[in-house]
PDB file of C-alpha atoms in Angstrom:
ATOM      1  CA  MET A   1       9.645  14.541 -11.914  1.00 63.00           C
ATOM      2  CA  THR A   2      13.252  14.792 -12.479  1.00 75.00           C
ATOM      3  CA  CYS A   3      15.386  15.203 -15.770  1.00 78.00           C
ATOM      4  CA  ASP A   4      17.561  12.338 -15.979  1.00 72.00           C
ATOM      5  CA  GLN A   5      20.501  14.300 -17.776  1.00 74.00           C
ATOM      6  CA  THR A   6      20.255  17.635 -15.842  1.00 77.00           C
ATOM      7  CA  GLY A   7      18.570  17.199 -12.514  1.00 76.00           C
ATOM      8  CA  GLU A   8      15.826  19.642 -13.250  1.00 75.00           C
ATOM      9  CA  THR A   9      12.524  19.150 -11.464  1.00 77.00           C
ATOM     10  CA  GLY A  10       9.166  19.741 -11.897  1.00 73.00           C
ATOM     11  CA  VAL A  11       5.482  19.150 -10.680  1.00 75.00           C
ATOM     12  CA  LYS A  12       2.533  18.047 -12.741  1.00 73.00           C
ATOM     13  CA  ARG A  13      -0.922  17.497 -11.409  1.00 75.00           C
ATOM     14  CA  GLU A  14      -3.168  14.915 -12.935  1.00 75.00           C
ATOM     15  CA  ILE A  15      -6.706  13.551 -12.151  1.00 77.00           C
ATOM     16  CA  THR A  16      -6.955   9.775 -12.197  1.00 79.00           C
ATOM     17  CA  ARG A  17      -9.926   7.624 -12.191  1.00 81.00           C
ATOM     18  CA  LYS A  18      -8.139   4.439 -11.031  1.00 86.00           C
ATOM     19  CA  MET A  19      -4.958   3.016  -9.693  1.00 91.00           C
ATOM     20  CA  VAL A  20      -2.754   0.657 -11.580  1.00 89.00           C
ATOM     21  CA  CYS A  21      -1.171  -2.561 -10.140  1.00 90.00           C
ATOM     22  CA  ASN A  22       1.794  -3.197 -12.783  1.00 88.00           C
ATOM     23  CA  ILE A  23       2.871  -6.762 -12.793  1.00 85.00           C
ATOM     24  CA  GLN A  24       5.504  -6.094 -15.195  1.00 74.00           C
ATOM     25  CA  GLY A  25       4.519  -8.554 -18.136  1.00 54.00           C
ATOM     26  CA  GLY A  26       6.494  -8.895 -21.408  1.00 48.00           C
ATOM     27  CA  GLY A  27      10.208  -8.541 -21.968  1.00 48.00           C
ATOM     28  CA  GLY A  28      12.617  -6.542 -19.562  1.00 52.00           C
ATOM     29  CA  ILE A  29      11.321  -7.800 -16.406  1.00 55.00           C
ATOM     30  CA  ASN A  30      13.453  -6.312 -13.786  1.00 66.00           C
ATOM     31  CA  GLU A  31      11.121  -6.573 -10.568  1.00 73.00           C
ATOM     32  CA  THR A  32       9.127  -9.112  -9.225  1.00 82.00           C
ATOM     33  CA  ILE A  33       5.649  -8.352  -8.179  1.00 88.00           C
ATOM     34  CA  ASN A  34       3.935 -10.679  -5.558  1.00 91.00           C
ATOM     35  CA  HIS A  35       1.467  -8.288  -3.830  1.00 94.00           C
ATOM     36  CA  LEU A  36      -0.925  -5.489  -4.900  1.00 94.00           C
ATOM     37  CA  THR A  37       1.011  -2.838  -2.870  1.00 94.00           C
ATOM     38  CA  GLU A  38       4.019  -3.639  -4.772  1.00 92.00           C
ATOM     39  CA  GLY A  39       2.255  -3.485  -8.115  1.00 91.00           C
ATOM     40  CA  ILE A  40       0.724   0.043  -7.050  1.00 92.00           C
ATOM     41  CA  ALA A  41       4.130   1.452  -6.091  1.00 91.00           C
ATOM     42  CA  LEU A  42       5.650   0.235  -9.358  1.00 87.00           C
ATOM     43  CA  GLY A  43       2.632   1.562 -11.442  1.00 85.00           C
ATOM     44  CA  LEU A  44       3.328   5.211  -9.797  1.00 85.00           C
ATOM     45  CA  LYS A  45       6.819   5.297 -11.274  1.00 80.00           C
ATOM     46  CA  GLY A  46       7.739   5.663 -14.872  1.00 70.00           C
ATOM     47  CA  THR A  47       9.579   7.644 -17.438  1.00 69.00           C
ATOM     48  CA  LEU A  48       8.633  10.219 -20.103  1.00 64.00           C
ATOM     49  CA  VAL A  49       9.837  12.430 -22.773  1.00 77.00           C
ATOM     50  CA  LYS A  50       9.631  16.038 -22.166  1.00 74.00           C
ATOM     51  CA  PHE A  51      11.163  19.424 -22.999  1.00 74.00           C
ATOM     52  CA  SER A  52      14.091  20.667 -21.048  1.00 74.00           C
ATOM     53  CA  GLU A  53      14.732  24.097 -20.637  1.00 76.00           C
ATOM     54  CA  ALA A  54      18.524  23.707 -19.768  1.00 75.00           C
ATOM     55  CA  LEU A  55      19.143  21.361 -22.695  1.00 74.00           C
ATOM     56  CA  GLN A  56      16.485  23.200 -24.954  1.00 72.00           C
ATOM     57  CA  ARG A  57      15.429  19.876 -26.457  1.00 79.00           C
ATOM     58  CA  ASP A  58      13.412  16.722 -25.343  1.00 80.00           C
ATOM     59  CA  ALA A  59      14.972  14.624 -22.648  1.00 76.00           C
ATOM     60  CA  THR A  60      13.971  11.653 -20.626  1.00 77.00           C
ATOM     61  CA  TRP A  61      12.360  12.369 -17.144  1.00 72.00           C
ATOM     62  CA  THR A  62      11.917  10.061 -14.241  1.00 76.00           C
ATOM     63  CA  ARG A  63       8.193  10.388 -12.783  1.00 76.00           C
ATOM     64  CA  THR A  64       7.121   9.398  -9.379  1.00 82.00           C
ATOM     65  CA  GLN A  65       3.513   9.926  -8.582  1.00 87.00           C
ATOM     66  CA  LYS A  66       1.992  10.847  -5.132  1.00 90.00           C
ATOM     67  CA  ILE A  67      -1.619  11.132  -4.164  1.00 90.00           C
ATOM     68  CA  SER A  68      -2.511  14.563  -2.966  1.00 90.00           C
ATOM     69  CA  ARG A  69      -6.183  13.961  -2.529  1.00 91.00           C
ATOM     70  CA  LEU A  70      -7.844  10.809  -1.626  1.00 93.00           C
ATOM     71  CA  PRO A  71     -11.219   9.555  -2.777  1.00 92.00           C
ATOM     72  CA  ARG A  72     -13.861   7.672  -0.788  1.00 93.00           C
ATOM     73  CA  TYR A  73     -13.484   4.606  -3.326  1.00 95.00           C
ATOM     74  CA  ILE A  74     -10.452   3.395  -5.018  1.00 95.00           C
ATOM     75  CA  CYS A  75     -10.454   1.014  -8.094  1.00 95.00           C
ATOM     76  CA  VAL A  76      -7.197  -1.008  -8.719  1.00 95.00           C
ATOM     77  CA  GLN A  77      -6.669  -2.583 -12.056  1.00 93.00           C
ATOM     78  CA  PHE A  78      -4.285  -5.281 -12.496  1.00 93.00           C
ATOM     79  CA  MET A  79      -2.357  -4.940 -15.794  1.00 88.00           C
ATOM     80  CA  ARG A  80      -2.756  -8.726 -16.587  1.00 86.00           C
ATOM     81  CA  PHE A  81      -3.095  -7.955 -20.267  1.00 80.00           C
ATOM     82  CA  TYR A  82      -0.201  -6.697 -22.729  1.00 74.00           C
ATOM     83  CA  TRP A  83       1.008  -6.430 -26.081  1.00 71.00           C
ATOM     84  CA  LYS A  84       3.813  -8.855 -26.768  1.00 69.00           C
ATOM     85  CA  HIS A  85       6.091  -7.595 -29.815  1.00 65.00           C
ATOM     86  CA  SER A  86       7.617  -9.877 -32.121  1.00 66.00           C
ATOM     87  CA  ARG A  87       9.397  -9.795 -35.413  1.00 69.00           C
ATOM     88  CA  ALA A  88       8.723 -11.859 -38.641  1.00 68.00           C
ATOM     89  CA  ILE A  89      10.132 -12.222 -42.214  1.00 74.00           C
ATOM     90  CA  GLU A  90       7.867 -11.707 -44.853  1.00 71.00           C
ATOM     91  CA  GLU A  91       8.586 -11.512 -48.531  1.00 71.00           C
ATOM     92  CA  GLY A  92      12.268 -11.135 -47.559  1.00 74.00           C
ATOM     93  CA  ARG A  93      11.933  -8.187 -45.223  1.00 78.00           C
ATOM     94  CA  GLU A  94      11.470  -7.852 -41.629  1.00 75.00           C
ATOM     95  CA  VAL A  95       8.056  -6.696 -40.117  1.00 72.00           C
ATOM     96  CA  GLU A  96       6.787  -5.960 -36.790  1.00 73.00           C
ATOM     97  CA  ARG A  97       4.350  -8.321 -35.347  1.00 69.00           C
ATOM     98  CA  GLY A  98       2.602  -9.004 -31.820  1.00 68.00           C
ATOM     99  CA  GLU A  99      -0.126 -10.541 -29.984  1.00 72.00           C
ATOM    100  CA  LYS A 100      -2.301  -9.934 -26.933  1.00 77.00           C
ATOM    101  CA  CYS A 101      -1.095 -11.997 -24.113  1.00 78.00           C
ATOM    102  CA  LYS A 102      -2.220 -12.486 -20.347  1.00 80.00           C
ATOM    103  CA  ILE A 103      -0.020 -12.394 -17.366  1.00 84.00           C
ATOM    104  CA  MET A 104      -1.031 -15.450 -15.146  1.00 85.00           C
ATOM    105  CA  ARG A 105       1.292 -14.586 -12.433  1.00 88.00           C
ATOM    106  CA  PRO A 106      -0.162 -14.698  -8.765  1.00 92.00           C
ATOM    107  CA  VAL A 107      -0.627 -11.418  -7.195  1.00 93.00           C
ATOM    108  CA  THR A 108      -2.295 -11.315  -3.760  1.00 95.00           C
ATOM    109  CA  PHE A 109      -4.386  -8.438  -2.598  1.00 96.00           C
ATOM    110  CA  PRO A 110      -5.410  -7.270   0.901  1.00 96.00           C
ATOM    111  CA  GLU A 111      -8.733  -7.118   2.491  1.00 96.00           C
ATOM    112  CA  THR A 112      -7.705  -3.734   4.088  1.00 96.00           C
ATOM    113  CA  LEU A 113      -5.559  -1.424   1.960  1.00 96.00           C
ATOM    114  CA  ASP A 114      -3.241   1.035   3.422  1.00 95.00           C
ATOM    115  CA  ILE A 115      -2.973   3.837   1.207  1.00 94.00           C
ATOM    116  CA  TYR A 116      -0.296   5.863   3.522  1.00 94.00           C
ATOM    117  CA  ASN A 117       2.843   5.229   1.551  1.00 94.00           C
ATOM    118  CA  PHE A 118       1.357   6.159  -1.799  1.00 94.00           C
ATOM    119  CA  CYS A 119       0.391   9.723  -0.619  1.00 94.00           C
ATOM    120  CA  SER A 120       2.066  13.178  -0.667  1.00 91.00           C
ATOM    121  CA  ASP A 121       3.919  14.670   2.272  1.00 91.00           C
ATOM    122  CA  LYS A 122       1.030  16.999   3.214  1.00 92.00           C
ATOM    123  CA  VAL A 123      -1.664  14.035   3.390  1.00 93.00           C
ATOM    124  CA  GLN A 124       0.844  11.768   5.096  1.00 93.00           C
ATOM    125  CA  GLU A 125       1.135  14.420   7.818  1.00 92.00           C
ATOM    126  CA  VAL A 126      -2.657  14.515   8.466  1.00 92.00           C
ATOM    127  CA  LEU A 127      -3.006  10.743   8.347  1.00 93.00           C
ATOM    128  CA  LYS A 128      -0.185  10.284  10.919  1.00 92.00           C
ATOM    129  CA  LEU A 129      -1.830  12.757  13.107  1.00 91.00           C
ATOM    130  CA  ASN A 130      -5.157  10.798  12.931  1.00 91.00           C
ATOM    131  CA  ARG A 131      -3.312   7.537  13.550  1.00 91.00           C
ATOM    132  CA  ASP A 132      -1.369   8.917  16.615  1.00 91.00           C
ATOM    133  CA  ARG A 133      -4.344  10.182  17.997  1.00 86.00           C
ATOM    134  CA  HIS A 134      -6.167   6.827  17.519  1.00 83.00           C
ATOM    135  CA  GLY A 135      -3.336   5.057  19.212  1.00 79.00           C
ATOM    136  CA  ASP A 136      -3.557   7.284  22.195  1.00 72.00           C
ATOM    137  CA  GLU A 137      -7.101   6.357  22.533  1.00 70.00           C
ATOM    138  CA  ILE A 138      -6.398   2.772  22.362  1.00 64.00           C
ATOM    139  CA  LEU A 139      -3.521   2.908  24.893  1.00 67.00           C
ATOM    140  CA  GLY A 140      -5.908   4.895  27.337  1.00 69.00           C
ATOM    141  CA  ASP A 141      -8.608   2.158  27.063  1.00 68.00           C
ATOM    142  CA  LEU A 142      -6.200  -0.698  27.593  1.00 67.00           C
ATOM    143  CA  LYS A 143      -4.597   1.193  30.612  1.00 66.00           C
ATOM    144  CA  ARG A 144      -7.936   1.607  32.046  1.00 68.00           C
ATOM    145  CA  GLU A 145      -8.857  -2.055  31.569  1.00 67.00           C
ATOM    146  CA  THR A 146      -5.521  -3.126  33.014  1.00 67.00           C
ATOM    147  CA  ASN A 147      -6.110  -1.248  36.375  1.00 66.00           C
ATOM    148  CA  SER A 148      -9.785  -2.520  36.663  1.00 60.00           C
ATOM    149  CA  GLU A 149      -9.816  -5.660  38.547  1.00 50.00           C
ATOM    150  CA  PRO A 150     -12.914  -8.042  37.375  1.00 53.00           C
ATOM    151  CA  GLY A 151     -15.478  -8.652  39.780  1.00 52.00           C
ATOM    152  CA  LEU A 152     -14.902  -5.460  41.932  1.00 51.00           C
ATOM    153  CA  GLY A 153     -17.233  -2.491  42.243  1.00 52.00           C
ATOM    154  CA  ALA A 154     -16.280   1.012  42.264  1.00 49.00           C
ATOM    155  CA  ALA A 155     -15.786   1.256  46.169  1.00 54.00           C
ATOM    156  CA  GLU A 156     -13.833  -2.029  45.958  1.00 55.00           C
ATOM    157  CA  GLU A 157     -11.492  -0.892  43.335  1.00 51.00           C
ATOM    158  CA  SER A 158     -10.901   2.349  45.074  1.00 52.00           C
ATOM    159  CA  LYS A 159     -10.118   0.503  48.354  1.00 54.00           C
ATOM    160  CA  ALA A 160      -7.762  -1.950  46.357  1.00 50.00           C
ATOM    161  CA  ALA A 161      -5.924   0.883  44.643  1.00 49.00           C
ATOM    162  CA  GLU A 162      -5.224   2.734  48.109  1.00 55.00           C
ATOM    163  CA  GLU A 163      -3.938  -0.480  49.591  1.00 54.00           C
ATOM    164  CA  LYS A 164      -1.705  -1.307  46.591  1.00 51.00           C
ATOM    165  CA  PRO A 165       1.767   0.023  47.235  1.00 56.00           C
ATOM    166  CA  SER A 166       3.109   2.317  44.811  1.00 53.00           C
ATOM    167  CA  ASP A 167       5.590   1.510  42.079  1.00 51.00           C
ATOM    168  CA  PRO A 168       7.891   4.165  40.699  1.00 51.00           C
ATOM    169  CA  MET A 169       7.999   2.656  37.145  1.00 49.00           C
ATOM    170  CA  GLU A 170       4.167   2.796  37.324  1.00 48.00           C
ATOM    171  CA  GLU A 171       4.052   6.426  38.494  1.00 52.00           C
ATOM    172  CA  ASP A 172       6.187   7.257  35.533  1.00 52.00           C
ATOM    173  CA  GLU A 173       4.129   5.225  33.176  1.00 48.00           C
ATOM    174  CA  ASP A 174       1.006   7.071  34.740  1.00 55.00           C
ATOM    175  CA  GLU A 175       2.612  10.465  33.809  1.00 58.00           C
ATOM    176  CA  ASP A 176       3.284   9.609  30.363  1.00 51.00           C
ATOM    177  CA  LEU A 177      -0.201   8.181  29.977  1.00 49.00           C
ATOM    178  CA  LYS A 178      -1.580  11.530  31.249  1.00 54.00           C
ATOM    179  CA  ALA A 179       0.565  13.543  29.111  1.00 51.00           C
ATOM    180  CA  ALA A 180      -0.588  11.487  26.000  1.00 45.00           C
ATOM    181  CA  LEU A 181      -4.048  11.732  26.999  1.00 47.00           C
ATOM    182  CA  ALA A 182      -3.846  15.471  27.350  1.00 52.00           C
ATOM    183  CA  LEU A 183      -2.572  15.997  23.999  1.00 47.00           C
ATOM    184  CA  SER A 184      -5.231  13.441  22.709  1.00 44.00           C
ATOM    185  CA  THR A 185      -7.870  15.554  24.220  1.00 48.00           C
ATOM    186  CA  ALA A 186      -6.508  19.083  22.917  1.00 48.00           C
ATOM    187  CA  MET A 187      -6.499  17.498  19.415  1.00 44.00           C
ATOM    188  CA  ASN A 188     -10.018  16.274  19.774  1.00 45.00           C
ATOM    189  CA  THR A 189     -11.079  19.609  21.184  1.00 46.00           C
ATOM    190  CA  ALA A 190      -9.503  21.108  17.742  1.00 43.00           C
ATOM    191  CA  ASP A 191     -11.157  18.486  15.674  1.00 43.00           C
ATOM    192  CA  SER A 192     -14.725  19.198  17.120  1.00 43.00           C
ATOM    193  CA  GLN A 193     -14.474  22.485  15.266  1.00 45.00           C
ATOM    194  CA  PRO A 194     -16.146  22.630  11.868  1.00 42.00           C
ATOM    195  CA  VAL A 195     -13.787  21.365   9.243  1.00 43.00           C
ATOM    196  CA  SER A 196     -13.990  22.350   5.571  1.00 46.00           C
ATOM    197  CA  ASN A 197     -13.397  20.142   2.537  1.00 41.00           C
ATOM    198  CA  LYS A 198     -10.268  21.903   2.168  1.00 46.00           C
ATOM    199  CA  ASP A 199      -8.739  20.866   5.304  1.00 52.00           C
ATOM    200  CA  ARG A 200      -9.547  17.264   4.801  1.00 70.00           C
ATOM    201  CA  VAL A 201      -7.371  14.693   2.851  1.00 86.00           C
ATOM    202  CA  GLY A 202     -10.200  14.090   0.341  1.00 87.00           C
ATOM    203  CA  TYR A 203     -13.623  15.098  -0.467  1.00 86.00           C
ATOM    204  CA  GLY A 204     -16.286  13.147   1.841  1.00 86.00           C
ATOM    205  CA  LEU A 205     -13.785  11.617   4.142  1.00 90.00           C
ATOM    206  CA  ASP A 206     -14.214  11.778   7.837  1.00 88.00           C
ATOM    207  CA  PRO A 207     -11.611  14.470   9.400  1.00 86.00           C
ATOM    208  CA  ASP A 208     -10.241  11.539  11.439  1.00 89.00           C
ATOM    209  CA  PHE A 209      -9.753   9.448   8.352  1.00 93.00           C
ATOM    210  CA  GLN A 210      -6.521   7.130   8.729  1.00 93.00           C
ATOM    211  CA  GLY A 211      -5.966   6.037   5.180  1.00 94.00           C
ATOM    212  CA  ASN A 212      -7.382   2.382   5.227  1.00 95.00           C
ATOM    213  CA  TYR A 213      -9.610   1.074   2.786  1.00 96.00           C
ATOM    214  CA  GLU A 214     -11.997  -1.941   2.795  1.00 97.00           C
ATOM    215  CA  LEU A 215     -12.186  -4.324  -0.133  1.00 97.00           C
ATOM    216  CA  PHE A 216     -16.041  -4.632  -1.042  1.00 97.00           C
ATOM    217  CA  ALA A 217     -15.947  -5.875  -4.605  1.00 97.00           C
ATOM    218  CA  LEU A 218     -13.967  -7.184  -7.492  1.00 96.00           C
ATOM    219  CA  VAL A 219     -14.019  -8.428 -11.056  1.00 96.00           C
ATOM    220  CA  THR A 220     -12.298 -11.545 -11.952  1.00 95.00           C
ATOM    221  CA  HIS A 221     -11.239 -13.056 -15.458  1.00 93.00           C
ATOM    222  CA  LYS A 222     -11.040 -16.772 -16.129  1.00 90.00           C
ATOM    223  CA  GLY A 223      -9.057 -18.157 -19.140  1.00 84.00           C
ATOM    224  CA  ARG A 224      -5.575 -17.872 -20.683  1.00 79.00           C
ATOM    225  CA  LEU A 225      -6.716 -15.660 -23.773  1.00 76.00           C
ATOM    226  CA  ALA A 226      -6.788 -11.784 -23.587  1.00 72.00           C
ATOM    227  CA  ASP A 227      -9.651 -11.717 -26.169  1.00 75.00           C
ATOM    228  CA  GLY A 228     -11.468 -14.404 -24.415  1.00 81.00           C
ATOM    229  CA  GLY A 229     -12.644 -15.984 -21.325  1.00 85.00           C
ATOM    230  CA  HIS A 230     -15.160 -15.092 -18.634  1.00 92.00           C
ATOM    231  CA  TYR A 231     -15.713 -12.239 -16.315  1.00 93.00           C
ATOM    232  CA  ILE A 232     -17.321 -12.600 -12.956  1.00 95.00           C
ATOM    233  CA  GLY A 233     -18.451 -10.136 -10.346  1.00 97.00           C
ATOM    234  CA  TRP A 234     -17.984 -10.446  -6.595  1.00 97.00           C
ATOM    235  CA  VAL A 235     -19.712  -8.076  -4.037  1.00 97.00           C
ATOM    236  CA  ARG A 236     -19.429  -8.060  -0.284  1.00 97.00           C
ATOM    237  CA  GLN A 237     -22.846  -7.780   1.492  1.00 95.00           C
ATOM    238  CA  GLU A 238     -22.077  -7.673   5.114  1.00 92.00           C
ATOM    239  CA  GLY A 239     -19.121  -8.769   7.276  1.00 93.00           C
ATOM    240  CA  ASP A 240     -17.839 -11.845   5.607  1.00 95.00           C
ATOM    241  CA  ASP A 241     -20.798 -12.519   3.434  1.00 97.00           C
ATOM    242  CA  TRP A 242     -20.382 -11.983  -0.360  1.00 98.00           C
ATOM    243  CA  LEU A 243     -22.482 -12.518  -3.573  1.00 97.00           C
ATOM    244  CA  VAL A 244     -20.958 -13.931  -6.664  1.00 96.00           C
ATOM    245  CA  PHE A 245     -22.542 -12.622  -9.777  1.00 97.00           C
ATOM    246  CA  ASP A 246     -21.968 -15.192 -12.721  1.00 95.00           C
ATOM    247  CA  ASP A 247     -24.180 -13.926 -15.535  1.00 93.00           C
ATOM    248  CA  ALA A 248     -27.628 -14.826 -14.420  1.00 93.00           C
ATOM    249  CA  ASP A 249     -26.457 -17.200 -11.586  1.00 95.00           C
ATOM    250  CA  VAL A 250     -25.912 -15.402  -8.287  1.00 96.00           C
ATOM    251  CA  SER A 251     -24.549 -17.340  -5.198  1.00 96.00           C
ATOM    252  CA  PRO A 252     -23.237 -16.898  -1.721  1.00 96.00           C
ATOM    253  CA  CYS A 253     -19.516 -17.124  -0.692  1.00 96.00           C
ATOM    254  CA  LYS A 254     -17.348 -15.829   2.001  1.00 96.00           C
ATOM    255  CA  THR A 255     -14.375 -13.630   2.363  1.00 96.00           C
ATOM    256  CA  GLU A 256     -12.186 -16.721   2.721  1.00 96.00           C
ATOM    257  CA  ASP A 257     -13.382 -17.539  -0.894  1.00 95.00           C
ATOM    258  CA  VAL A 258     -12.471 -14.117  -2.472  1.00 96.00           C
ATOM    259  CA  LEU A 259      -9.119 -13.572  -1.220  1.00 95.00           C
ATOM    260  CA  PRO A 260      -7.454 -16.732  -2.725  1.00 95.00           C
ATOM    261  CA  LEU A 261      -8.506 -15.000  -6.266  1.00 95.00           C
ATOM    262  CA  LYS A 262      -4.903 -14.105  -6.818  1.00 92.00           C
ATOM    263  CA  GLY A 263      -4.266 -15.994  -9.967  1.00 87.00           C
ATOM    264  CA  GLY A 264      -1.424 -18.425 -11.017  1.00 80.00           C
ATOM    265  CA  GLY A 265      -3.801 -20.809 -12.632  1.00 77.00           C
ATOM    266  CA  ASP A 266      -6.715 -21.411 -15.022  1.00 79.00           C
ATOM    267  CA  TYR A 267      -9.444 -20.262 -12.330  1.00 85.00           C
ATOM    268  CA  HIS A 268     -10.690 -16.884 -11.880  1.00 90.00           C
ATOM    269  CA  MET A 269      -7.991 -14.125 -10.992  1.00 93.00           C
ATOM    270  CA  ALA A 270      -8.661 -10.564  -9.928  1.00 94.00           C
ATOM    271  CA  TYR A 271      -8.719  -7.913 -12.579  1.00 94.00           C
ATOM    272  CA  LEU A 272     -10.426  -5.108 -10.863  1.00 95.00           C
ATOM    273  CA  THR A 273     -10.503  -4.604  -6.991  1.00 96.00           C
ATOM    274  CA  PHE A 274     -12.711  -1.977  -5.583  1.00 97.00           C
ATOM    275  CA  TYR A 275     -12.026  -0.490  -2.032  1.00 97.00           C
ATOM    276  CA  ARG A 276     -14.030   1.826   0.187  1.00 96.00           C
ATOM    277  CA  SER A 277     -12.818   4.298   2.847  1.00 94.00           C
ATOM    278  CA  LYS A 278     -12.924   2.926   6.482  1.00 88.00           C
ATOM    279  CA  ASN A 279     -11.479   3.844   9.812  1.00 72.00           C
TER     280      ASN A 279
END
């Protein structure tokens, strides 16, 4: 956090049980939110009043939060309900009034949530290393598939390779690929050693975790009133198969039925989304 008046900086660690998608409801809207990641980024920012040593009094600080330890599961709450302030004249004097409101704005959410941009520098460093290594492995597989002609056995492939004239450009690419694969092998060797929980980006996560989370459940709300409406649960079974829990009624559905639950009308819209770690 940074003091707006003096430039002082400070670090404060907090444990949070959920992430917030700030849709910016109510007055003073200054940022349009259309996607879950935009709302999360906004929810990680804010201001607070805190004592300033330089000023010897309370001052306004700007806070930017980063994730320093990743969980296996992430719950994201859409801030669809807010308190709308208003004023009224009663018995000749002005009084504060307000009412609960629901934000109907459509906000899309992904099937795979990439948490990389919301992490601290230290966590990003580990995630990037894992992603680079994974990319090297994919490039190696693609290179081997490209060099293998379909329908040829090992002997025929070897003979075809000998008869094929050499290309200086391909030789340079081969050298680059060998260097990349050598680096990947060295990293894999290091990763094969026992890894303590302190060395991972989060408890219970694989050492090669890349920061991606898969949508596996959500809770939706239907209705325009904050104090009313109807809640329904949606849970992924396997692949694209989901189950919808509407009170005592349970019915199947597909991923294509879940992702459109972004809001914007009177139908069900996502209020809580649940993600689990994946590679």
